[in-house]
XYZ file of C-alpha atoms in Angstrom:
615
model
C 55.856 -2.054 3.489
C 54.076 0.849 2.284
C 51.805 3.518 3.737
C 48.564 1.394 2.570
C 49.412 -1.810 2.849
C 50.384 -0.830 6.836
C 47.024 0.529 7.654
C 45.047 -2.733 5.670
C 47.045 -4.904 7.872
C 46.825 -2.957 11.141
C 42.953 -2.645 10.308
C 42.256 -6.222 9.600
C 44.185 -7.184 12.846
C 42.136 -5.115 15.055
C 38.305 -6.583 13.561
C 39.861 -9.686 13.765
C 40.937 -9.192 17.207
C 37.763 -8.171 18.316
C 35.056 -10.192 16.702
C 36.886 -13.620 17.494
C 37.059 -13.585 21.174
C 34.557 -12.484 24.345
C 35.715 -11.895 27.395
C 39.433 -12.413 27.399
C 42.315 -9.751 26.913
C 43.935 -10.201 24.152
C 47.021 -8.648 22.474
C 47.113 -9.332 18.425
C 45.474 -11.426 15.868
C 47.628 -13.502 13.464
C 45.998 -15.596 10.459
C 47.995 -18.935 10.820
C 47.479 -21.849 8.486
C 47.948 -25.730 9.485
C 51.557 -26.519 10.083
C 53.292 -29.477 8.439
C 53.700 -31.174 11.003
C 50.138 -31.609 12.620
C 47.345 -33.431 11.036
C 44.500 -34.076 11.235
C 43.014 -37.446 13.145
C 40.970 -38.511 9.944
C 43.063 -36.763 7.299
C 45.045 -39.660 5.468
C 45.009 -40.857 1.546
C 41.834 -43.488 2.201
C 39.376 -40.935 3.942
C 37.093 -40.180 0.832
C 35.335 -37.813 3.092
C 38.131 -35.514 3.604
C 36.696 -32.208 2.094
C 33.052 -32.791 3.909
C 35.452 -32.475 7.204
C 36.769 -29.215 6.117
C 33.900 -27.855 5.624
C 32.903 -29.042 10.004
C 33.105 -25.689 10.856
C 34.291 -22.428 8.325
C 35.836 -19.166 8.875
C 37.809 -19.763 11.581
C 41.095 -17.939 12.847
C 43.168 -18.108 15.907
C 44.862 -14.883 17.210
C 48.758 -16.047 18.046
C 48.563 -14.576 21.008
C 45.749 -15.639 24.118
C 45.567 -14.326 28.019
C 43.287 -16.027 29.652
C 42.458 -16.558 33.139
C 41.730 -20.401 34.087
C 37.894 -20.835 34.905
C 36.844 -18.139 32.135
C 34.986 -18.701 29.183
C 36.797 -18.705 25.990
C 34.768 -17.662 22.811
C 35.562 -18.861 19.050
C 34.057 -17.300 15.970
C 33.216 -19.686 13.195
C 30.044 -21.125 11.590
C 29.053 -24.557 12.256
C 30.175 -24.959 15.674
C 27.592 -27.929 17.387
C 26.245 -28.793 21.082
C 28.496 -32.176 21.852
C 31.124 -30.632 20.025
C 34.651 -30.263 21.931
C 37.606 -28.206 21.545
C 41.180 -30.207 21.900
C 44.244 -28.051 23.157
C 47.389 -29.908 22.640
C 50.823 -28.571 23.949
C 53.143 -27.945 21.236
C 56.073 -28.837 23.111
C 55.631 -32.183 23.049
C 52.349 -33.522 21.840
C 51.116 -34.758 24.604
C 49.629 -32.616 27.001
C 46.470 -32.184 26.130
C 42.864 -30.490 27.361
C 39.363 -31.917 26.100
C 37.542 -28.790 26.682
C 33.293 -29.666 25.717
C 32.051 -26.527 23.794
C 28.915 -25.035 26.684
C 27.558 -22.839 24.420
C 27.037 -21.785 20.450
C 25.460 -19.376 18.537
C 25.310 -19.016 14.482
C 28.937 -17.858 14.371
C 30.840 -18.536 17.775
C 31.387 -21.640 20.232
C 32.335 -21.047 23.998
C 34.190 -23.423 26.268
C 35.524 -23.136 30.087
C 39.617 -22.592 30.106
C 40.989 -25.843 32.402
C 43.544 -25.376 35.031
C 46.323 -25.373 32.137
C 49.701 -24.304 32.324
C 50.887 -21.445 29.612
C 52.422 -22.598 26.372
C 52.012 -22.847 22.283
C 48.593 -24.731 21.888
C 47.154 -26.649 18.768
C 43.354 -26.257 18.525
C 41.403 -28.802 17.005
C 38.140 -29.364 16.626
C 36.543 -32.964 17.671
C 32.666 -34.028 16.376
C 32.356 -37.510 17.039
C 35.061 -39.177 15.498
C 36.133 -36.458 13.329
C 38.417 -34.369 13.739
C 39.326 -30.178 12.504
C 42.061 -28.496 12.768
C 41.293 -24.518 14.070
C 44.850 -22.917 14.315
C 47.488 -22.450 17.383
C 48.164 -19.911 18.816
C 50.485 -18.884 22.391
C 48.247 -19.007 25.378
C 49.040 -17.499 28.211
C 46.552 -18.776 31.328
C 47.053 -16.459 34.275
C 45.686 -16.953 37.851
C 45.919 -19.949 40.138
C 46.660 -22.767 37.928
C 46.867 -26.682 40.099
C 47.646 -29.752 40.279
C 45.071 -32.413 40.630
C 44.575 -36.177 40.064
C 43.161 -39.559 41.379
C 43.876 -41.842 43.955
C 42.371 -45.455 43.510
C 42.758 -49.118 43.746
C 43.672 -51.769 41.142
C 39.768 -52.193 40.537
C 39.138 -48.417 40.359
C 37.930 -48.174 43.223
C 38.495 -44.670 44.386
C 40.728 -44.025 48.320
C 39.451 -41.505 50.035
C 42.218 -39.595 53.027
C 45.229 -40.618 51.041
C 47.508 -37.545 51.948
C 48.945 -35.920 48.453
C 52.050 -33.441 48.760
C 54.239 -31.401 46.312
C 56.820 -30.987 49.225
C 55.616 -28.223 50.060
C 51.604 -28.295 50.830
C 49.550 -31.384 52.299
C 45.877 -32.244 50.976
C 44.072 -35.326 51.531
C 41.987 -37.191 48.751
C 37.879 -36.853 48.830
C 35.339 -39.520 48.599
C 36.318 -39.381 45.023
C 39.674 -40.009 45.442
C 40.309 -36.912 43.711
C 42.986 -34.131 44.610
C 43.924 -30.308 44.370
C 46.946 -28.213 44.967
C 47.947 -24.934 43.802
C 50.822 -25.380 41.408
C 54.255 -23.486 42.543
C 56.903 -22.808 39.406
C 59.633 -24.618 42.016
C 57.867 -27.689 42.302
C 59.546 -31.070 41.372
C 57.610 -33.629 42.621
C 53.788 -34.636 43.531
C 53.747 -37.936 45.856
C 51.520 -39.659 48.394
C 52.207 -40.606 52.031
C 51.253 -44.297 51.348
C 48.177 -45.482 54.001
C 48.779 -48.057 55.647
C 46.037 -50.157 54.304
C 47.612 -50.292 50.434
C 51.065 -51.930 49.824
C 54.129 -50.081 49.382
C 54.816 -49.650 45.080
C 58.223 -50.112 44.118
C 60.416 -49.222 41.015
C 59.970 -52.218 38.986
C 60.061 -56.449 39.306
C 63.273 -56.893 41.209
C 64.358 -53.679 42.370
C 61.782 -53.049 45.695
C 62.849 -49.434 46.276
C 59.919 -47.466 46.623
C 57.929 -45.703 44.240
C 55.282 -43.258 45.623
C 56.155 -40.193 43.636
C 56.128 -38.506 40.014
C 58.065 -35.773 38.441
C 55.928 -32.907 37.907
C 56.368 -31.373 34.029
C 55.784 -28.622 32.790
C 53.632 -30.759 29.683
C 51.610 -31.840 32.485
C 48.568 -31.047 35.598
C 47.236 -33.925 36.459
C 49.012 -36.775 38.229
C 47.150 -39.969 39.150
C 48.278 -43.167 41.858
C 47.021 -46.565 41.797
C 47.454 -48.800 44.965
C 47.018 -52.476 45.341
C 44.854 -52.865 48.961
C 46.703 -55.288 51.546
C 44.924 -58.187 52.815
C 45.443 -56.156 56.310
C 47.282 -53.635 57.538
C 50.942 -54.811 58.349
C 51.006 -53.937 62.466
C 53.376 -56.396 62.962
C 57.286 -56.009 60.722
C 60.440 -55.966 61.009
C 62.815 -52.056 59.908
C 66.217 -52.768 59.073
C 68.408 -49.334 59.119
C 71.032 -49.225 57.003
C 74.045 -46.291 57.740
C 76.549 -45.107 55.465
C 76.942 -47.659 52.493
C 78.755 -44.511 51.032
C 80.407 -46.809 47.759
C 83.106 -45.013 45.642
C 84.296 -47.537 43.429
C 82.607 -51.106 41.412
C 85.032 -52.574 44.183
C 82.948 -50.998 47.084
C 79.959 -51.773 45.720
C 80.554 -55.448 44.966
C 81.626 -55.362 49.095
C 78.672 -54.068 49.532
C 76.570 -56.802 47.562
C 79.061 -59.481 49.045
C 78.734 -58.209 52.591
C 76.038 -56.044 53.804
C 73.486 -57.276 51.251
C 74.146 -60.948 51.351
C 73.771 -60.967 54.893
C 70.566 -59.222 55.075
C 69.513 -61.393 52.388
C 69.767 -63.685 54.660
C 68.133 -62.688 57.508
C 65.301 -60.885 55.676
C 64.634 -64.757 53.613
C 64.413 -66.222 56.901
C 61.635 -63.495 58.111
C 57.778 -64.693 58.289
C 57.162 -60.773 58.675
C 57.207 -58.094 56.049
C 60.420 -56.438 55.923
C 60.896 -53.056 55.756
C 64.343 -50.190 54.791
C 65.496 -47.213 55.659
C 68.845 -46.332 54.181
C 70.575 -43.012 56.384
C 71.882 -41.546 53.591
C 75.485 -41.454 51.823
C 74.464 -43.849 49.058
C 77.110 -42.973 47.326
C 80.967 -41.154 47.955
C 80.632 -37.600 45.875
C 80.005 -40.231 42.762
C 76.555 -39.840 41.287
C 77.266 -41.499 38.693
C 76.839 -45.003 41.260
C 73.571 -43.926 41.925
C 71.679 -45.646 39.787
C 73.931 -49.412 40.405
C 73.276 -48.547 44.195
C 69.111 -48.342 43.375
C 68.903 -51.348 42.201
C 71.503 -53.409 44.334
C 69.500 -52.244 47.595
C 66.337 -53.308 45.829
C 67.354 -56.341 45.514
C 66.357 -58.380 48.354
C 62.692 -58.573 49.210
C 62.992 -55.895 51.399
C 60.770 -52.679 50.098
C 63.183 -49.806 51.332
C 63.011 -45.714 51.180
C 66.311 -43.424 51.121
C 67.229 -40.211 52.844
C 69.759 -38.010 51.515
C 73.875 -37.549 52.601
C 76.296 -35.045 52.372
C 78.232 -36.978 49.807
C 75.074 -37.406 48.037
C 74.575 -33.868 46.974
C 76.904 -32.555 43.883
C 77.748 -29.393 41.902
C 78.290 -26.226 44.253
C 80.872 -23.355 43.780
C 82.986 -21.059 46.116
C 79.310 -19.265 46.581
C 77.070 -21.436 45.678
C 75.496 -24.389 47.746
C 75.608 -28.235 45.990
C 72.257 -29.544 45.064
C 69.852 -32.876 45.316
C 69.220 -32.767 41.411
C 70.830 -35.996 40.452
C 70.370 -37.749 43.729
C 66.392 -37.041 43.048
C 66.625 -37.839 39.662
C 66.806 -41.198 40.665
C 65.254 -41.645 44.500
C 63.006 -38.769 44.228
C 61.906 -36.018 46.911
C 63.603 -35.200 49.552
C 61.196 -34.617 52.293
C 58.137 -36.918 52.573
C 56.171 -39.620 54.423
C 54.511 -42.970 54.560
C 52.759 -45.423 56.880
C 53.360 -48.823 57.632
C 50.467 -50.385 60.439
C 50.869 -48.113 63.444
C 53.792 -46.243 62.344
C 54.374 -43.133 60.184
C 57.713 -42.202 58.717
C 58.545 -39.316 57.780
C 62.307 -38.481 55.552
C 63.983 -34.930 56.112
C 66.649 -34.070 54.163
C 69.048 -32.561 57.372
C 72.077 -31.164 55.153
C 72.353 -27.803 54.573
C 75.620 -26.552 52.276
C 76.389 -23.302 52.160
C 79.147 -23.966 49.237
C 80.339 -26.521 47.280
C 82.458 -27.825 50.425
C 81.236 -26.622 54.200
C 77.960 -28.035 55.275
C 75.418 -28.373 58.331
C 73.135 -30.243 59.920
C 69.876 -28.609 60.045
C 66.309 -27.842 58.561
C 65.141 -25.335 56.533
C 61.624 -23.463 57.827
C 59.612 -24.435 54.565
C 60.596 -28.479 55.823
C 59.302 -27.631 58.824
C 55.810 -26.196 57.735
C 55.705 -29.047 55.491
C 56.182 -31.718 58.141
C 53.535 -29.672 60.779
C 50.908 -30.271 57.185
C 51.844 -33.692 56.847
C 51.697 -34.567 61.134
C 48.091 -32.978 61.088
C 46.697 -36.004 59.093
C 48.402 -38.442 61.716
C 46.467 -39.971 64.534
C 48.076 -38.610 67.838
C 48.038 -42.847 68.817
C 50.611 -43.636 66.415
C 54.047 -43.808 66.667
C 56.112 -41.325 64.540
C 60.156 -42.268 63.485
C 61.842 -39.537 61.322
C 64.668 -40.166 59.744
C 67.500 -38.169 58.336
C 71.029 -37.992 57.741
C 72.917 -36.019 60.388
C 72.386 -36.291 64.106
C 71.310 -33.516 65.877
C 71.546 -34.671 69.731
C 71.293 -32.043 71.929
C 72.982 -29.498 69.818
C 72.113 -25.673 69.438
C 73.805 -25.052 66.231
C 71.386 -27.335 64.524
C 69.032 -25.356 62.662
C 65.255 -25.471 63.486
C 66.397 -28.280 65.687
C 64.117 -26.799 68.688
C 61.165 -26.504 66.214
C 61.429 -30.112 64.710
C 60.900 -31.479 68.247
C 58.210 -29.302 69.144
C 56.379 -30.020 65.796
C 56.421 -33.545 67.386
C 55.246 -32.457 70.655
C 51.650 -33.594 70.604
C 53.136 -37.352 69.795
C 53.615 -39.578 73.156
C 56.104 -42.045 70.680
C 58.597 -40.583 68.671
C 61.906 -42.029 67.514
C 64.493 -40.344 65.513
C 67.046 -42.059 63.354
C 70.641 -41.267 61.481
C 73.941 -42.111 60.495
C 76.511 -39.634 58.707
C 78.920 -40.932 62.207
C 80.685 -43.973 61.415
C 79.902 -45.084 64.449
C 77.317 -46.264 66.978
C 75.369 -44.250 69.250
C 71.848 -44.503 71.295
C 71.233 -41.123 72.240
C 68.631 -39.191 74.261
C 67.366 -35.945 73.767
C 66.384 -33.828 76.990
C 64.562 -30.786 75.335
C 62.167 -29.863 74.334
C 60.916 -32.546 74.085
C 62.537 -35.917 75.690
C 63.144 -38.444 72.250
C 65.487 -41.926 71.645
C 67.910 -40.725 68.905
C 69.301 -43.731 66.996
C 72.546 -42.790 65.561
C 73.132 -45.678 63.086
C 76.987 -46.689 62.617
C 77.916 -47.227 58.688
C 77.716 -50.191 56.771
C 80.544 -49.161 54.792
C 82.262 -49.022 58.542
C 85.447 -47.018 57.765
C 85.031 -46.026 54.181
C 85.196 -50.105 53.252
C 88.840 -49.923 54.458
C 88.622 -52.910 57.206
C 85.548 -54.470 58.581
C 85.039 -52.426 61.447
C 83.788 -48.530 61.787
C 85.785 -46.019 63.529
C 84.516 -46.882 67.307
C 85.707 -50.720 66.673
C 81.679 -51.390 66.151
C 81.602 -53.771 62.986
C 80.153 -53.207 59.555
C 76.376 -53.932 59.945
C 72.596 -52.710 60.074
C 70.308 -52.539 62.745
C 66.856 -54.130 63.206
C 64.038 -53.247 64.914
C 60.398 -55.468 65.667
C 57.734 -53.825 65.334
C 54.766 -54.386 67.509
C 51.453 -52.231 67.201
C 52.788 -48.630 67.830
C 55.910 -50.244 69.262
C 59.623 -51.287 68.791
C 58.976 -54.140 71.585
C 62.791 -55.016 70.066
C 65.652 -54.143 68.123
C 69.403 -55.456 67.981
C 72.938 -54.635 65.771
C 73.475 -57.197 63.079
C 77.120 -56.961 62.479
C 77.991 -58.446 59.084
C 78.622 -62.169 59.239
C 78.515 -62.616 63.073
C 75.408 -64.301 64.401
C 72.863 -61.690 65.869
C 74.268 -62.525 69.607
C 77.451 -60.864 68.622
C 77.000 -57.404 70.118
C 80.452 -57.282 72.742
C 84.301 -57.409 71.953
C 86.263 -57.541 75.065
C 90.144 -56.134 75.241
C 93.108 -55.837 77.674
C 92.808 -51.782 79.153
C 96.975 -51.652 78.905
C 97.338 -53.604 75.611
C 99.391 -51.554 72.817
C 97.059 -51.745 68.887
C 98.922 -50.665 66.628
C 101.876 -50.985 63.502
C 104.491 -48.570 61.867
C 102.102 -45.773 61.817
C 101.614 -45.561 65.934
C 99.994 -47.582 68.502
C 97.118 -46.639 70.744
C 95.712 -48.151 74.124
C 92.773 -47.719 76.414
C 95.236 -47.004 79.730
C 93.309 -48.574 82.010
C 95.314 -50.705 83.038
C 95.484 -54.636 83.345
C 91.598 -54.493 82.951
C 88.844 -56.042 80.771
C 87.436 -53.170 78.511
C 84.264 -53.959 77.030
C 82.946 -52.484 73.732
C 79.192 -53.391 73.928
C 78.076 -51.804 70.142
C 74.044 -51.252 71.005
C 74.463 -50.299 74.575
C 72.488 -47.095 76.443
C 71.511 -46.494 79.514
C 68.931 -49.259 80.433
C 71.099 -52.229 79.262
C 73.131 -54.035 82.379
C 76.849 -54.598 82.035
C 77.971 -57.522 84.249
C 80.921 -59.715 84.926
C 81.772 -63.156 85.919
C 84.479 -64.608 86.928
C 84.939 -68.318 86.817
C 81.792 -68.677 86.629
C 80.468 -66.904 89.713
C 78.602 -63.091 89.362
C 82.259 -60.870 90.308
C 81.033 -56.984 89.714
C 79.584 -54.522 87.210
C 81.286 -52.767 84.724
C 81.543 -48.971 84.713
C 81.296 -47.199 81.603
C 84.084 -45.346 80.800
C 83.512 -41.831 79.835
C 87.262 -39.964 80.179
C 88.445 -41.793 77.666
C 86.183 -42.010 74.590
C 88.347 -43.523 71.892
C 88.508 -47.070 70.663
C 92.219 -47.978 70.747
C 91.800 -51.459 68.986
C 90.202 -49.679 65.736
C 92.517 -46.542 65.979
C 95.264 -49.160 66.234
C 94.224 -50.905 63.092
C 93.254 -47.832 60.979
C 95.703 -45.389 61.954
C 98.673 -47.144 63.374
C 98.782 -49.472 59.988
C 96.841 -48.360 57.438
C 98.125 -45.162 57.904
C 94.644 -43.408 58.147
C 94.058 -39.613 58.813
C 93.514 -39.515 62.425
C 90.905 -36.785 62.066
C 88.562 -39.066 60.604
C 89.482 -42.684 61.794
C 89.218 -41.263 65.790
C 85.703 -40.584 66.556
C 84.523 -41.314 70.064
C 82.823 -44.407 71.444
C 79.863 -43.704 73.795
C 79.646 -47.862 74.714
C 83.227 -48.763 76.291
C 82.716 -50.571 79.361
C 85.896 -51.005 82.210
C 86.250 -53.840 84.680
C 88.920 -54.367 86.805
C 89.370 -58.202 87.590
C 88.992 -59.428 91.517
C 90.565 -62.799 91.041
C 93.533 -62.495 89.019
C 94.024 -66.262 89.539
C 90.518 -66.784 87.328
C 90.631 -68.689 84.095
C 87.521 -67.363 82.609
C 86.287 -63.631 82.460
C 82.695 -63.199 80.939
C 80.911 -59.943 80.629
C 77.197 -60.479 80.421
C 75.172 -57.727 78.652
C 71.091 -57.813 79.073
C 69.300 -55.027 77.256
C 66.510 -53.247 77.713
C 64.490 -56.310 76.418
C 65.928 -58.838 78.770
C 68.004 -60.760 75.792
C 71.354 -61.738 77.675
C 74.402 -61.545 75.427
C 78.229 -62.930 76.507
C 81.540 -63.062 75.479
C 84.667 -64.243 76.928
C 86.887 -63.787 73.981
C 89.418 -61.390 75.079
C 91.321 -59.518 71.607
C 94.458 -58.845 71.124
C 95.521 -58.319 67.956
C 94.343 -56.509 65.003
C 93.535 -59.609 62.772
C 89.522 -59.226 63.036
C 89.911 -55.443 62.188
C 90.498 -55.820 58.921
C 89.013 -58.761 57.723
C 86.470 -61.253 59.057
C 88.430 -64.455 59.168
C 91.241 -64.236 62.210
């Protein structure tokens, strides 16, 4: 370029610069023609008034490169600019995205319009009069300051819901009278979603998969994200919540057990239901298989059961020696992580609990931003309801659980609280002490041992459990082991009987005494026996021994299982040591904490009913 030609272009460039645009920084003015690819609205072969539209508006030019700060006034010099007139921004990254921005202000050779909340990107300006339609230019616009999020909530009528509680995961707002919504956009957001109210039924994925959809991916080609809800009739006070541990599938062979099993039977019992059913699933959809996740979506949906999902361990992928796996392709198909909904008198609320540090070593816990989210989200609940939080890994009375002490006391101002889990294998009703006194449901899997018998690793067998719900109430709730009738809930063994095969054998060592293994049992069920007939004692709960023999015998001592994994420890084992050895029948009688009686005299001694259901 020569000497001349330099200074002609660096000149025009700066009167360009400045006579085109008022009240924005700007950094350089390039003339830019039409591309190929964009055209015009009204600009095809039959539009025999396609030179009067070029002639809308005249001596136009776009600089290529705009700062702007959303909320300012953006000027355009041209003649023929017209009150009613609007200025279209379209993204250029996809062709959707786009900004209707209504011109507030013209003069002989400018137009002004208000910048929108926009995010930064290439932009297509166009021109729009009516139905007509001019192309101005593009050019790369960079919007600084607070740029948000924002959308409607209404009805199926559009009617607009006012105190519907919007979240990005990380802040809480509740809709206006308009329905309408506002939060600040962060560049690590991945989701906008709505606690659903409990006065609007519970959206789900599609016709025949009912796992709930109350969410969106945020984009970068869009800022505004709106919800439609279909009002109940009333507000569901009364349901039924079926918890479902573990189904942890690995294989199209797991996952057809898990259709043929765990789903049939709930099937089953949730067709039979004259009350709305409702899921939770505790995490470990899947074994380290993502790839399952998608099968596992829509087999759960399936029934007509509406159910949500927490994360597992085995759920999260990717990861290195230093760096921690992630929730990418697990929310990719179930969504966010953390975030709530209510159903009559309850609200929910999901925490992802499973913090990896690597690829490999993880821990239960919560990270500080999950709890500031959940003390947003509790400040829109009514202190009268009941609030259940669910997750994947327990966290009992443990110290090493991270912001375990600050969960609870985020919960403090709540007289009903229930927490619930799996991750175990096994069954446990637990009780926190401090700092604040909660009923910790640890949920045994319904893949019970990693789908290698029918039974999980504290002899407990495959199931779910349910729980009736009553106002701001579980007034019930029972284990529904997989193809056993709901009274099922004890297995009674010999204390000196060997379990076992060519890999070992294991026994209780008590002795010539009844053990029971009562699956749901805590501390306000009663354990009693008969004998013959006739009230003979009360069971003690054992508590120096802690295995279950009879599954340890099955999973270790034949299939050959690791012991570190098919020995965890059994909170519900009941001894009693018989009075009349001359009796011919033994019963143990368990009554829960709802009065239901349950009995067994069945006393087993072999392993057949470990690892199938048919003796």
């Amino acid at each position: 370029m020569t000497r001349r030609t330099f200074l002609i272009a660096f000149l025009a460039g700066w009167i360009s610069l400045f006579s085109l645009f008022a009240g924005c920084k700007k950094e350089m003015t390039i003339p830019e023609k039409k591309p190929d690819e964009v055209d015009d609205d009204d600009d095809d072969d039959n539009d025999d008034n396609d030179d009067d539209d070029r002639d809308l508006v005249t001596g136009v030019s776009i600089p290529g490169i705009i700062r702007v700060e959303a909320g300012d006034t953006l000027t355009i010099t041209g003649t023929g600019f017209l009150q009613g007139d609007t200025i279209r921004l379209t993204l250029a990254l996809d062709g959707q995205q786009t900004y209707l921005c209504p011109v507030t202000a013209v003069t002989v050779n400018s137009a002004a319009f208000t910048v929108p909340d926009m995010i930064s990107g290439r932009y297509n300006f166009h021109l729009v009069r009516g139905e007509e339609t001019l192309w101005l230019g593009a050019s790369n616009l960079t919007v600084t300051g607070d740029v948000y999020l924002s959308g409607t909530v209404a009805d199926t009528q559009g009617k607009p819901i006012q105190g519907v509680v919007i979240s990005d995961g990380f802040s809480c707002v509740q809709t206006d009278a308009q329905g309408k919504w506002k939060i600040k956009r962060r560049d690590d957001v991945k989701f906008v979603f709505y606690s659903v109210p409990e006065t609007h039924e519970v959206n789900v994925a599609s016709e025949g998969v009912n796992a709930a959809m109350f969410y969106t991916p945020v984009t970068l080609a869009s800022q505004v994200y709106d919800f439609t809800l279909k009002k109940l009739a009333q507000p569901e006070t009364d349901f039924t919540l079926l918890a479902i541990g573990d189904p942890q599938v690995a294989s199209a062979a797991d996952i057809a057990r898990f259709t043929g099993e765990t789903m049939s039977d709930l099937k089953t019992l949730v067709n039979a239901s004259d009350k709305p059913c409702y899921g939770l699933v505790m995490g470990d959809m899947v074994a380290d298989k993502p790839e399952l996740f998608t099968l596992m979506k829509t087999t759960t949906g399936s029934s007509k059961m509406v159910y949500f999902t927490t994360i597992g361990n085995h759920d999260k992928t990717g990861g290195s020696a230093t760096a921690p796996r992630n929730a990418d392709l697990y929310c990719a198909v179930y969504g966010p992580l953390d975030y709530s909904f209510n159903r009559g008198n309850i609200h929910f609320v999901c925490l992802d609990n499973v913090i990896y540090s690597n690829s490999s070593t993880y821990a239960g816990g919560f990270e500080d931003r999950q709890i500031e989210w959940l003390k947003q989200d509790l400040s829109f609940v009514p202190k009268t309801k009941m609030v259940i939080v669910y997750y994947h890994i327990p966290i009992r009375n443990s110290s090493s659980v991270k912001n375990r002490t600050a969960l609870l006391n985020a919960l403090k101002d709540f007289d009903k609280v229930h927490l619930m889990c799996g991750h175990t294998h096994y069954t446990e009703n637990f009780m926190i002490t401090s700092p604040k006194s909660v009923y910790e449901h640890i949920h045994s899997a319904a893949c019970g041992s990693w789908w290698k018998s029918v039974i999980n690793g504290d002899g407990t067998p495959n199931g779910y459990a349910v729980y009736d719900v009553e106002g701001a109430t579980l007034k019930n709730w029972y284990y529904k082991s997989v193809r056993y009738n709901r009274d099922f809930q004890i297995r009674l063994h010999w204390g000196d009987t060997q379990f076992g095969g060519a890999y070992g054998s294991f026994s209780y060592g008590q002795g010539h005494s009844i053990i029971a293994n009562v699956f749901n049992a805590d501390d306000n069920w009663t354990i009693a026996a008969y004998e013959d007939g006739q009230l003979a004692g009360y069971p003690v709960r054992i508590t120096e021994t802690t295995k279950d023999a009879w599954a340890m015998g099955y999973h270790i001592g034949v299939l050959n299982r690791n012991p570190d994994n098919y020995d965890p420890p059994n909170r519900h084992l009941y001894k009693y040591t018989i009075k009349n050895t001359s009796a011919t029948t033994i019963e143990i009688r368990a009554t829960d904490r709802f009065g239901r009686v349950y009995s067994q005299t069945e006393i087993i001694d072999d392993l057949k009913t470990a690892g199938s259901y048919s003796s």
